[in-house]
PDB file of C-alpha atoms and ligand atoms in Angstrom:
ATOM      1  CA  MET A 243     -25.186 102.460  75.377  1.00 84.00           C
ATOM      2  CA  LYS A 244     -23.958  99.217  73.750  1.00 90.00           C
ATOM      3  CA  PRO A 245     -26.722  97.029  72.257  1.00 93.00           C
ATOM      4  CA  VAL A 246     -27.327  93.474  73.561  1.00 97.00           C
ATOM      5  CA  ARG A 247     -26.268  91.154  70.757  1.00 97.00           C
ATOM      6  CA  THR A 248     -25.214  88.000  72.661  1.00 98.00           C
ATOM      7  CA  ALA A 249     -27.150  85.532  74.805  1.00 98.00           C
ATOM      8  CA  VAL A 250     -25.780  82.900  77.129  1.00 98.00           C
ATOM      9  CA  PHE A 251     -27.756  79.707  77.710  1.00 98.00           C
ATOM     10  CA  PRO A 252     -26.453  77.797  80.760  1.00 97.00           C
ATOM     11  CA  VAL A 253     -27.381  74.152  80.097  1.00 96.00           C
ATOM     12  CA  GLY A 254     -24.764  72.439  82.275  1.00 91.00           C
ATOM     13  CA  GLY A 255     -26.963  71.528  85.243  1.00 91.00           C
ATOM     14  CA  LEU A 256     -27.830  68.031  86.399  1.00 90.00           C
ATOM     15  CA  GLY A 257     -31.633  68.377  86.198  1.00 91.00           C
ATOM     16  CA  SER A 258     -31.917  66.128  89.273  1.00 92.00           C
ATOM     17  CA  ARG A 259     -35.477  67.280  90.072  1.00 93.00           C
ATOM     18  CA  PHE A 260     -36.531  65.671  86.797  1.00 94.00           C
ATOM     19  CA  LEU A 261     -34.989  62.225  87.235  1.00 95.00           C
ATOM     20  CA  PRO A 262     -35.340  59.609  85.829  1.00 95.00           C
ATOM     21  CA  ALA A 263     -36.208  61.520  82.575  1.00 94.00           C
ATOM     22  CA  THR A 264     -32.910  63.392  82.778  1.00 93.00           C
ATOM     23  CA  LYS A 265     -30.705  60.338  83.437  1.00 92.00           C
ATOM     24  CA  ALA A 266     -29.585  60.156  79.764  1.00 92.00           C
ATOM     25  CA  MET A 267     -31.313  63.211  78.297  1.00 93.00           C
ATOM     26  CA  PRO A 268     -30.655  66.896  79.009  1.00 95.00           C
ATOM     27  CA  LYS A 269     -33.424  68.643  80.949  1.00 95.00           C
ATOM     28  CA  GLU A 270     -33.350  71.387  78.330  1.00 96.00           C
ATOM     29  CA  MET A 271     -34.402  68.866  75.658  1.00 97.00           C
ATOM     30  CA  LEU A 272     -37.693  68.018  77.449  1.00 97.00           C
ATOM     31  CA  PRO A 273     -40.460  68.839  74.982  1.00 98.00           C
ATOM     32  CA  ILE A 274     -43.372  71.188  75.540  1.00 98.00           C
ATOM     33  CA  VAL A 275     -45.886  69.693  73.079  1.00 98.00           C
ATOM     34  CA  ASP A 276     -43.391  68.995  70.224  1.00 96.00           C
ATOM     35  CA  LYS A 277     -40.541  71.434  70.740  1.00 97.00           C
ATOM     36  CA  PRO A 278     -37.687  71.183  73.255  1.00 98.00           C
ATOM     37  CA  LEU A 279     -37.400  73.820  75.997  1.00 98.00           C
ATOM     38  CA  ILE A 280     -34.075  75.028  74.673  1.00 98.00           C
ATOM     39  CA  GLN A 281     -35.573  75.740  71.248  1.00 98.00           C
ATOM     40  CA  TYR A 282     -38.277  77.956  72.779  1.00 98.00           C
ATOM     41  CA  ALA A 283     -35.568  79.901  74.613  1.00 98.00           C
ATOM     42  CA  VAL A 284     -33.359  80.352  71.523  1.00 98.00           C
ATOM     43  CA  GLU A 285     -36.382  81.441  69.470  1.00 98.00           C
ATOM     44  CA  GLU A 286     -37.230  83.974  72.174  1.00 98.00           C
ATOM     45  CA  ALA A 287     -33.699  85.358  72.041  1.00 98.00           C
ATOM     46  CA  ARG A 288     -33.687  85.566  68.254  1.00 97.00           C
ATOM     47  CA  ALA A 289     -37.080  87.368  68.338  1.00 97.00           C
ATOM     48  CA  ALA A 290     -35.431  89.948  70.652  1.00 98.00           C
ATOM     49  CA  GLY A 291     -32.664  90.643  68.117  1.00 97.00           C
ATOM     50  CA  ILE A 292     -29.943  88.413  69.596  1.00 97.00           C
ATOM     51  CA  GLU A 293     -27.332  87.581  66.971  1.00 96.00           C
ATOM     52  CA  GLU A 294     -24.925  85.310  68.866  1.00 97.00           C
ATOM     53  CA  VAL A 295     -25.915  82.303  70.971  1.00 97.00           C
ATOM     54  CA  ILE A 296     -23.575  80.754  73.510  1.00 98.00           C
ATOM     55  CA  PHE A 297     -24.380  77.427  75.120  1.00 98.00           C
ATOM     56  CA  VAL A 298     -22.560  76.482  78.311  1.00 97.00           C
ATOM     57  CA  THR A 299     -22.908  72.714  78.180  1.00 96.00           C
ATOM     58  CA  GLY A 300     -21.696  69.823  80.328  1.00 91.00           C
ATOM     59  CA  ARG A 301     -21.471  66.056  80.411  1.00 86.00           C
ATOM     60  CA  GLY A 302     -24.315  64.278  78.616  1.00 86.00           C
ATOM     61  CA  LYS A 303     -25.595  67.370  76.762  1.00 90.00           C
ATOM     62  CA  THR A 304     -24.576  66.520  73.175  1.00 92.00           C
ATOM     63  CA  ALA A 305     -28.222  66.138  72.124  1.00 95.00           C
ATOM     64  CA  ILE A 306     -28.440  69.961  72.355  1.00 96.00           C
ATOM     65  CA  GLU A 307     -25.592  70.371  69.850  1.00 95.00           C
ATOM     66  CA  ASP A 308     -27.189  67.867  67.501  1.00 95.00           C
ATOM     67  CA  HIS A 309     -30.554  69.668  67.780  1.00 96.00           C
ATOM     68  CA  PHE A 310     -29.026  72.928  66.581  1.00 96.00           C
ATOM     69  CA  ASP A 311     -27.210  71.309  63.634  1.00 94.00           C
ATOM     70  CA  TYR A 312     -28.385  70.129  60.198  1.00 91.00           C
ATOM     71  CA  ALA A 313     -29.632  66.548  60.153  1.00 90.00           C
ATOM     72  CA  ALA A 314     -28.598  65.645  56.613  1.00 91.00           C
ATOM     73  CA  GLU A 315     -30.124  62.168  56.374  1.00 93.00           C
ATOM     74  CA  LEU A 316     -33.432  63.152  57.955  1.00 93.00           C
ATOM     75  CA  GLU A 317     -33.666  66.188  55.718  1.00 93.00           C
ATOM     76  CA  GLN A 318     -32.974  64.125  52.585  1.00 94.00           C
ATOM     77  CA  THR A 319     -35.724  61.714  53.539  1.00 94.00           C
ATOM     78  CA  LEU A 320     -38.232  64.525  54.200  1.00 93.00           C
ATOM     79  CA  ALA A 321     -37.293  66.110  50.833  1.00 93.00           C
ATOM     80  CA  ALA A 322     -37.774  62.783  49.019  1.00 94.00           C
ATOM     81  CA  ARG A 323     -41.209  62.493  50.639  1.00 93.00           C
ATOM     82  CA  ALA A 324     -42.124  66.106  49.716  1.00 93.00           C
ATOM     83  CA  LYS A 325     -42.601  67.079  53.372  1.00 93.00           C
ATOM     84  CA  GLN A 326     -41.699  70.691  52.610  1.00 93.00           C
ATOM     85  CA  ASP A 327     -43.244  72.249  55.785  1.00 93.00           C
ATOM     86  CA  GLN A 328     -41.390  69.971  58.146  1.00 93.00           C
ATOM     87  CA  LEU A 329     -38.190  70.431  56.141  1.00 94.00           C
ATOM     88  CA  ALA A 330     -38.424  74.210  56.317  1.00 93.00           C
ATOM     89  CA  GLU A 331     -39.079  74.068  60.068  1.00 92.00           C
ATOM     90  CA  LEU A 332     -36.008  71.876  60.719  1.00 93.00           C
ATOM     91  CA  ARG A 333     -33.796  74.010  58.451  1.00 92.00           C
ATOM     92  CA  GLY A 334     -34.589  77.107  60.519  1.00 92.00           C
ATOM     93  CA  ILE A 335     -33.431  75.656  63.843  1.00 95.00           C
ATOM     94  CA  PRO A 336     -29.624  76.089  63.530  1.00 92.00           C
ATOM     95  CA  GLY A 337     -29.760  79.750  62.489  1.00 91.00           C
ATOM     96  CA  LYS A 338     -26.865  81.449  60.662  1.00 91.00           C
ATOM     97  CA  PRO A 339     -23.654  79.428  60.354  1.00 91.00           C
ATOM     98  CA  GLY A 340     -21.148  80.360  63.010  1.00 91.00           C
ATOM     99  CA  ALA A 341     -23.698  82.219  65.195  1.00 94.00           C
ATOM    100  CA  ILE A 342     -23.775  79.470  67.850  1.00 96.00           C
ATOM    101  CA  ALA A 343     -20.773  78.830  70.097  1.00 96.00           C
ATOM    102  CA  TYR A 344     -20.334  76.093  72.705  1.00 96.00           C
ATOM    103  CA  THR A 345     -18.238  76.112  75.800  1.00 97.00           C
ATOM    104  CA  ARG A 346     -18.157  73.509  78.528  1.00 95.00           C
ATOM    105  CA  GLN A 347     -18.688  73.739  82.265  1.00 96.00           C
ATOM    106  CA  GLN A 348     -16.619  70.779  83.429  1.00 92.00           C
ATOM    107  CA  GLU A 349     -18.430  70.472  86.764  1.00 92.00           C
ATOM    108  CA  PRO A 350     -21.913  71.752  87.646  1.00 92.00           C
ATOM    109  CA  LEU A 351     -20.645  74.225  90.296  1.00 94.00           C
ATOM    110  CA  GLY A 352     -23.680  76.506  90.035  1.00 95.00           C
ATOM    111  CA  LEU A 353     -25.403  78.974  87.738  1.00 96.00           C
ATOM    112  CA  GLY A 354     -22.888  81.744  88.464  1.00 97.00           C
ATOM    113  CA  HIS A 355     -20.023  79.454  87.534  1.00 97.00           C
ATOM    114  CA  ALA A 356     -21.810  78.415  84.314  1.00 97.00           C
ATOM    115  CA  VAL A 357     -22.244  82.027  83.243  1.00 98.00           C
ATOM    116  CA  TRP A 358     -18.590  82.788  84.069  1.00 97.00           C
ATOM    117  CA  CYS A 359     -17.524  79.897  81.780  1.00 97.00           C
ATOM    118  CA  ALA A 360     -18.830  82.024  78.846  1.00 98.00           C
ATOM    119  CA  ARG A 361     -16.656  85.052  79.665  1.00 97.00           C
ATOM    120  CA  GLN A 362     -14.230  84.762  76.724  1.00 96.00           C
ATOM    121  CA  LEU A 363     -17.064  84.378  74.249  1.00 96.00           C
ATOM    122  CA  VAL A 364     -19.067  87.284  75.632  1.00 96.00           C
ATOM    123  CA  ARG A 365     -16.049  89.627  75.466  1.00 90.00           C
ATOM    124  CA  ASN A 366     -16.541  93.122  76.825  1.00 92.00           C
ATOM    125  CA  GLU A 367     -20.182  93.529  75.868  1.00 96.00           C
ATOM    126  CA  PRO A 368     -23.572  93.494  77.681  1.00 98.00           C
ATOM    127  CA  PHE A 369     -25.204  90.080  77.344  1.00 98.00           C
ATOM    128  CA  ALA A 370     -28.475  88.312  78.040  1.00 98.00           C
ATOM    129  CA  VAL A 371     -28.802  85.073  80.049  1.00 98.00           C
ATOM    130  CA  LEU A 372     -31.796  82.798  79.468  1.00 98.00           C
ATOM    131  CA  LEU A 373     -32.619  79.707  81.560  1.00 98.00           C
ATOM    132  CA  ALA A 374     -34.538  77.403  79.277  1.00 98.00           C
ATOM    133  CA  ASP A 375     -36.456  75.717  82.085  1.00 96.00           C
ATOM    134  CA  ASP A 376     -38.242  79.057  82.782  1.00 98.00           C
ATOM    135  CA  LEU A 377     -40.679  79.050  79.882  1.00 98.00           C
ATOM    136  CA  ILE A 378     -42.703  82.245  79.387  1.00 98.00           C
ATOM    137  CA  GLN A 379     -45.891  82.428  77.393  1.00 97.00           C
ATOM    138  CA  ALA A 380     -46.339  86.042  76.291  1.00 97.00           C
ATOM    139  CA  ASP A 381     -47.699  88.140  73.431  1.00 96.00           C
ATOM    140  CA  THR A 382     -44.332  89.929  73.190  1.00 98.00           C
ATOM    141  CA  PRO A 383     -41.424  87.595  74.008  1.00 98.00           C
ATOM    142  CA  CYS A 384     -40.092  88.325  77.505  1.00 98.00           C
ATOM    143  CA  LEU A 385     -36.524  89.114  76.438  1.00 98.00           C
ATOM    144  CA  LYS A 386     -37.820  91.527  73.765  1.00 98.00           C
ATOM    145  CA  GLN A 387     -39.791  93.341  76.474  1.00 98.00           C
ATOM    146  CA  MET A 388     -36.634  93.495  78.620  1.00 98.00           C
ATOM    147  CA  ILE A 389     -34.415  94.757  75.781  1.00 98.00           C
ATOM    148  CA  GLU A 390     -36.908  97.514  75.055  1.00 97.00           C
ATOM    149  CA  ALA A 391     -36.702  98.537  78.706  1.00 98.00           C
ATOM    150  CA  TYR A 392     -32.878  98.250  78.625  1.00 98.00           C
ATOM    151  CA  ASN A 393     -32.751 100.628  75.668  1.00 96.00           C
ATOM    152  CA  GLU A 394     -34.380 103.207  77.950  1.00 96.00           C
ATOM    153  CA  VAL A 395     -32.489 102.678  81.253  1.00 96.00           C
ATOM    154  CA  GLY A 396     -29.370 100.562  80.473  1.00 96.00           C
ATOM    155  CA  GLY A 397     -27.450  98.787  83.223  1.00 97.00           C
ATOM    156  CA  ASN A 398     -28.459  95.432  84.656  1.00 98.00           C
ATOM    157  CA  ILE A 399     -32.032  94.118  84.423  1.00 98.00           C
ATOM    158  CA  VAL A 400     -33.482  90.926  85.868  1.00 98.00           C
ATOM    159  CA  ALA A 401     -36.993  89.552  85.238  1.00 98.00           C
ATOM    160  CA  VAL A 402     -39.050  89.420  88.422  1.00 98.00           C
ATOM    161  CA  THR A 403     -42.338  87.921  89.430  1.00 98.00           C
ATOM    162  CA  GLU A 404     -44.268  87.875  92.686  1.00 97.00           C
ATOM    163  CA  VAL A 405     -44.206  84.497  94.394  1.00 96.00           C
ATOM    164  CA  PRO A 406     -46.068  83.192  97.470  1.00 96.00           C
ATOM    165  CA  ALA A 407     -44.218  83.989 100.739  1.00 96.00           C
ATOM    166  CA  GLU A 408     -43.552  80.317 101.392  1.00 96.00           C
ATOM    167  CA  HIS A 409     -41.659  80.003  98.042  1.00 95.00           C
ATOM    168  CA  THR A 410     -39.004  82.730  98.577  1.00 97.00           C
ATOM    169  CA  ASN A 411     -36.535  80.053  99.636  1.00 95.00           C
ATOM    170  CA  ARG A 412     -36.490  78.701  96.031  1.00 94.00           C
ATOM    171  CA  TYR A 413     -35.379  81.934  94.346  1.00 95.00           C
ATOM    172  CA  GLY A 414     -33.122  84.964  94.366  1.00 95.00           C
ATOM    173  CA  VAL A 415     -35.299  87.724  95.892  1.00 97.00           C
ATOM    174  CA  ILE A 416     -34.863  91.493  95.428  1.00 97.00           C
ATOM    175  CA  ASP A 417     -34.927  94.254  97.986  1.00 97.00           C
ATOM    176  CA  PRO A 418     -37.081  96.697  96.009  1.00 97.00           C
ATOM    177  CA  GLY A 419     -36.726 100.444  95.689  1.00 97.00           C
ATOM    178  CA  ALA A 420     -38.977 102.763  93.667  1.00 97.00           C
ATOM    179  CA  THR A 421     -41.184 101.379  90.906  1.00 97.00           C
ATOM    180  CA  HIS A 422     -41.831 103.182  87.603  1.00 96.00           C
ATOM    181  CA  GLY A 423     -44.131 101.264  85.258  1.00 96.00           C
ATOM    182  CA  ARG A 424     -42.745  97.790  84.824  1.00 97.00           C
ATOM    183  CA  LEU A 425     -39.345  98.648  86.342  1.00 98.00           C
ATOM    184  CA  THR A 426     -38.451  98.386  90.048  1.00 98.00           C
ATOM    185  CA  GLU A 427     -35.088  99.581  91.333  1.00 98.00           C
ATOM    186  CA  VAL A 428     -33.029  96.811  92.916  1.00 98.00           C
ATOM    187  CA  ARG A 429     -31.439  97.851  96.263  1.00 97.00           C
ATOM    188  CA  GLY A 430     -30.376  94.409  97.318  1.00 96.00           C
ATOM    189  CA  LEU A 431     -30.510  90.729  96.315  1.00 96.00           C
ATOM    190  CA  VAL A 432     -30.628  87.622  98.488  1.00 94.00           C
ATOM    191  CA  GLU A 433     -30.420  84.007  97.284  1.00 93.00           C
ATOM    192  CA  LYS A 434     -33.054  81.608  98.642  1.00 94.00           C
ATOM    193  CA  PRO A 435     -34.069  83.562 101.776  1.00 95.00           C
ATOM    194  CA  ALA A 436     -36.383  81.926 104.314  1.00 96.00           C
ATOM    195  CA  PRO A 437     -39.863  83.619 104.221  1.00 96.00           C
ATOM    196  CA  GLU A 438     -39.234  85.568 107.431  1.00 96.00           C
ATOM    197  CA  LYS A 439     -35.905  86.933 106.098  1.00 95.00           C
ATOM    198  CA  ALA A 440     -36.996  87.734 102.550  1.00 97.00           C
ATOM    199  CA  PRO A 441     -36.832  91.460 101.676  1.00 97.00           C
ATOM    200  CA  SER A 442     -39.895  91.088  99.422  1.00 97.00           C
ATOM    201  CA  ARG A 443     -41.836  88.479  97.443  1.00 97.00           C
ATOM    202  CA  LEU A 444     -40.302  89.651  94.140  1.00 98.00           C
ATOM    203  CA  ALA A 445     -38.351  86.652  92.839  1.00 98.00           C
ATOM    204  CA  VAL A 446     -35.802  86.701  90.027  1.00 98.00           C
ATOM    205  CA  ILE A 447     -36.582  84.284  87.261  1.00 98.00           C
ATOM    206  CA  GLY A 448     -34.476  83.056  84.365  1.00 98.00           C
ATOM    207  CA  ARG A 449     -34.049  86.142  82.139  1.00 98.00           C
ATOM    208  CA  TYR A 450     -31.217  88.638  82.709  1.00 98.00           C
ATOM    209  CA  ILE A 451     -29.527  91.492  80.862  1.00 98.00           C
ATOM    210  CA  LEU A 452     -26.087  92.006  82.356  1.00 98.00           C
ATOM    211  CA  GLN A 453     -23.073  94.246  82.008  1.00 97.00           C
ATOM    212  CA  PRO A 454     -19.634  92.692  81.420  1.00 96.00           C
ATOM    213  CA  VAL A 455     -18.459  93.737  84.929  1.00 96.00           C
ATOM    214  CA  VAL A 456     -20.575  90.810  86.205  1.00 97.00           C
ATOM    215  CA  MET A 457     -18.059  88.410  84.652  1.00 97.00           C
ATOM    216  CA  ASP A 458     -15.169  90.063  86.586  1.00 95.00           C
ATOM    217  CA  VAL A 459     -17.109  89.747  89.838  1.00 95.00           C
ATOM    218  CA  LEU A 460     -18.042  86.097  89.114  1.00 96.00           C
ATOM    219  CA  GLY A 461     -14.328  85.335  88.730  1.00 92.00           C
ATOM    220  CA  SER A 462     -13.819  85.878  92.469  1.00 91.00           C
ATOM    221  CA  GLN A 463     -17.286  84.713  93.651  1.00 87.00           C
ATOM    222  CA  GLN A 464     -17.274  82.175  96.499  1.00 87.00           C
ATOM    223  CA  ALA A 465     -19.797  79.357  96.828  1.00 84.00           C
ATOM    224  CA  GLY A 466     -23.062  80.413  98.462  1.00 87.00           C
ATOM    225  CA  ALA A 467     -26.450  78.754  99.079  1.00 87.00           C
ATOM    226  CA  GLY A 468     -26.382  75.010  98.407  1.00 87.00           C
ATOM    227  CA  GLY A 469     -22.569  75.091  98.073  1.00 91.00           C
ATOM    228  CA  GLU A 470     -22.975  76.494  94.525  1.00 91.00           C
ATOM    229  CA  ILE A 471     -21.466  79.639  92.962  1.00 93.00           C
ATOM    230  CA  GLN A 472     -24.621  81.746  92.736  1.00 93.00           C
ATOM    231  CA  LEU A 473     -25.279  84.334  90.063  1.00 96.00           C
ATOM    232  CA  THR A 474     -27.490  86.208  92.521  1.00 94.00           C
ATOM    233  CA  ASP A 475     -24.556  86.736  94.930  1.00 94.00           C
ATOM    234  CA  ALA A 476     -22.397  88.215  92.163  1.00 95.00           C
ATOM    235  CA  LEU A 477     -25.250  90.472  91.059  1.00 97.00           C
ATOM    236  CA  ALA A 478     -25.631  91.765  94.613  1.00 95.00           C
ATOM    237  CA  ARG A 479     -22.017  92.921  94.405  1.00 95.00           C
ATOM    238  CA  VAL A 480     -22.578  95.069  91.322  1.00 96.00           C
ATOM    239  CA  ILE A 481     -25.548  97.045  92.708  1.00 96.00           C
ATOM    240  CA  GLY A 482     -24.566 100.732  92.508  1.00 91.00           C
ATOM    241  CA  VAL A 483     -22.042 100.226  89.695  1.00 90.00           C
ATOM    242  CA  HIS A 484     -24.723 100.682  86.999  1.00 93.00           C
ATOM    243  CA  PRO A 485     -28.490 101.221  87.186  1.00 95.00           C
ATOM    244  CA  PHE A 486     -30.079  97.925  88.332  1.00 98.00           C
ATOM    245  CA  HIS A 487     -33.733  97.072  87.814  1.00 98.00           C
ATOM    246  CA  GLY A 488     -36.208  94.250  88.215  1.00 98.00           C
ATOM    247  CA  TYR A 489     -38.530  94.046  85.222  1.00 98.00           C
ATOM    248  CA  HIS A 490     -42.173  92.933  85.763  1.00 98.00           C
ATOM    249  CA  PHE A 491     -42.713  91.088  82.499  1.00 98.00           C
ATOM    250  CA  GLU A 492     -46.057  90.607  80.767  1.00 98.00           C
ATOM    251  CA  GLY A 493     -46.775  86.885  80.400  1.00 98.00           C
ATOM    252  CA  LYS A 494     -47.161  83.602  82.211  1.00 97.00           C
ATOM    253  CA  ARG A 495     -44.101  81.799  83.464  1.00 98.00           C
ATOM    254  CA  PHE A 496     -43.813  78.031  83.919  1.00 98.00           C
ATOM    255  CA  ASP A 497     -41.035  76.371  85.941  1.00 96.00           C
ATOM    256  CA  CYS A 498     -40.392  73.459  83.609  1.00 97.00           C
ATOM    257  CA  GLY A 499     -37.523  72.120  85.721  1.00 93.00           C
ATOM    258  CA  ASP A 500     -40.238  71.011  88.060  1.00 93.00           C
ATOM    259  CA  LYS A 501     -42.542  68.108  87.149  1.00 95.00           C
ATOM    260  CA  ALA A 502     -45.819  69.868  87.919  1.00 96.00           C
ATOM    261  CA  GLY A 503     -44.691  73.048  86.120  1.00 97.00           C
ATOM    262  CA  HIS A 504     -43.765  70.981  83.068  1.00 98.00           C
ATOM    263  CA  VAL A 505     -47.149  69.301  82.882  1.00 98.00           C
ATOM    264  CA  MET A 506     -48.918  72.683  83.292  1.00 98.00           C
ATOM    265  CA  ALA A 507     -46.828  74.197  80.514  1.00 98.00           C
ATOM    266  CA  ASN A 508     -47.682  71.312  78.203  1.00 98.00           C
ATOM    267  CA  ILE A 509     -51.391  71.875  78.830  1.00 98.00           C
ATOM    268  CA  ALA A 510     -51.191  75.678  78.422  1.00 98.00           C
ATOM    269  CA  PHE A 511     -49.184  75.495  75.188  1.00 98.00           C
ATOM    270  CA  ALA A 512     -51.302  72.671  73.799  1.00 98.00           C
ATOM    271  CA  LEU A 513     -54.502  74.668  74.389  1.00 98.00           C
ATOM    272  CA  GLU A 514     -53.070  77.487  72.265  1.00 97.00           C
ATOM    273  CA  ARG A 515     -52.445  75.186  69.295  1.00 97.00           C
ATOM    274  CA  PRO A 516     -55.063  75.143  66.536  1.00 97.00           C
ATOM    275  CA  ASP A 517     -54.196  71.534  65.595  1.00 96.00           C
ATOM    276  CA  ILE A 518     -54.491  69.869  69.000  1.00 98.00           C
ATOM    277  CA  GLY A 519     -56.040  72.575  71.255  1.00 98.00           C
ATOM    278  CA  PRO A 520     -59.695  71.580  70.686  1.00 98.00           C
ATOM    279  CA  ALA A 521     -59.067  67.894  71.455  1.00 98.00           C
ATOM    280  CA  VAL A 522     -57.101  68.759  74.644  1.00 98.00           C
ATOM    281  CA  ARG A 523     -59.808  71.216  75.753  1.00 97.00           C
ATOM    282  CA  THR A 524     -62.517  68.542  75.329  1.00 97.00           C
ATOM    283  CA  PHE A 525     -60.401  66.030  77.228  1.00 97.00           C
ATOM    284  CA  LEU A 526     -59.846  68.447  80.175  1.00 96.00           C
ATOM    285  CA  HIS A 527     -63.523  69.302  80.244  1.00 96.00           C
ATOM    286  CA  ASP A 528     -64.518  65.588  80.377  1.00 95.00           C
ATOM    287  CA  LEU A 529     -61.833  64.926  82.997  1.00 93.00           C
ATOM    288  CA  SER A 530     -63.031  67.694  85.303  1.00 92.00           C
ATOM    289  CA  ALA A 531     -66.661  66.538  84.918  1.00 91.00           C
ATOM    290  CA  THR A 532     -65.704  63.027  86.132  1.00 87.00           C
ATOM    291  CA  ALA A 533     -63.367  64.204  88.939  1.00 75.00           C
TER     292      ALA A 533
HETATM  293  P1  UTP B 281     -31.345  74.688  88.006  1.00 57.48           P
HETATM  294  O1  UTP B 281     -30.846  74.763  89.403  1.00 57.48           O
HETATM  295  O2  UTP B 281     -32.788  74.818  87.764  1.00 57.48           O
HETATM  296  O3  UTP B 281     -30.866  73.424  87.213  1.00 57.48           O
HETATM  297  O4  UTP B 281     -30.571  75.738  87.133  1.00 57.48           O
HETATM  298  P2  UTP B 281     -30.285  72.036  87.684  1.00 57.48           P
HETATM  299  O5  UTP B 281     -29.221  72.165  88.682  1.00 57.48           O
HETATM  300  O6  UTP B 281     -29.966  71.382  86.370  1.00 57.48           O
HETATM  301  O7  UTP B 281     -31.623  71.327  88.208  1.00 57.48           O
HETATM  302  P3  UTP B 281     -31.942  70.467  89.529  1.00 57.48           P
HETATM  303  O8  UTP B 281     -32.158  71.507  90.613  1.00 57.48           O
HETATM  304  O9  UTP B 281     -30.774  69.557  89.741  1.00 57.48           O
HETATM  305  O10 UTP B 281     -33.188  69.749  89.127  1.00 57.48           O
HETATM  306  C1  UTP B 281     -31.127  76.553  86.120  1.00 57.48           C
HETATM  307  C2  UTP B 281     -30.307  76.506  84.813  1.00 57.48           C
HETATM  308  O11 UTP B 281     -28.943  76.680  85.072  1.00 57.48           O
HETATM  309  C3  UTP B 281     -28.192  75.621  84.505  1.00 57.48           C
HETATM  310  C4  UTP B 281     -29.170  74.484  84.323  1.00 57.48           C
HETATM  311  O12 UTP B 281     -28.774  73.647  83.253  1.00 57.48           O
HETATM  312  C5  UTP B 281     -30.466  75.172  84.098  1.00 57.48           C
HETATM  313  O13 UTP B 281     -30.663  75.438  82.712  1.00 57.48           O
HETATM  314  N1  UTP B 281     -27.049  75.284  85.370  1.00 57.48           N
HETATM  315  C6  UTP B 281     -27.233  75.115  86.697  1.00 57.48           C
HETATM  316  C7  UTP B 281     -25.813  75.164  84.802  1.00 57.48           C
HETATM  317  O14 UTP B 281     -25.624  75.351  83.587  1.00 57.48           O
HETATM  318  N2  UTP B 281     -24.777  74.798  85.617  1.00 57.48           N
HETATM  319  C8  UTP B 281     -24.916  74.586  86.932  1.00 57.48           C
HETATM  320  O15 UTP B 281     -23.895  74.285  87.614  1.00 57.48           O
HETATM  321  C9  UTP B 281     -26.175  74.730  87.507  1.00 57.48           C
END
């Protein structure tokens, strides 16, 4: 079984649910406390052993490239002011030289299309896909959990979580087979089914480990729900080619592409921080007492 060494980060979407904040700023650069969403996702991938990072960018996304580059003037100023901790933190962001590649999705035609745009960089290897707006707070990073499961069963693995019945029309939903521990066999996949048509309440969220055959299938994938080329539809076509599982991850997931989810993530991550957690906790306590 080939190891998973490469991760694709599709960041070419419009982020229209987060306007006006995303008018001139990529959604993936929205901060949770003091770190952009995309940095959390890249750190998660690196903690899972990912060596090569591929960003699929689009118009107006250059702030992401700048974030993962050295900032010479800023670093000189921090060095002159003996701000060693901040300097070390900034220096770690880009990672090894040459380990980040960028390709461009010229039009936001959908998540499936964005992933397909990375095909030449992925080559003929299994790869991970991480959607930065799905932020997961976990003791063991979600992708690391999934790679450990992949090393046992191989094939394709998608992260799944149970959602309320009235929310199935926001997600790809699996038709589940047998469950063993945290893994459930995937027998079918439907994008954004109405509650009465959903095969389960197990929704796919933004972490995937995929075999290269998915790229071939995406090459001929037609537009689906919402007129977009959907990754879920292509995945449905590779069921049976390799083992295919949904992985019930340990951790709490926040949909940070949604305004309420973003606020909740900020609160949850702030409460975990030793520097600001106590002040935020006191504020929330006082707020609930006056509500
Ligand atoms: P979303 O559907 O959440 O992102 O896609 P969006 O289209 O940017 O957001 P809204 O719905 O308009 O608010 C999840 C991820 O897939 C990427 C997005 O950048 C996001 O990280 N994506 C989506 C692409 O890269 N290209 C696309 O065509 C669509």
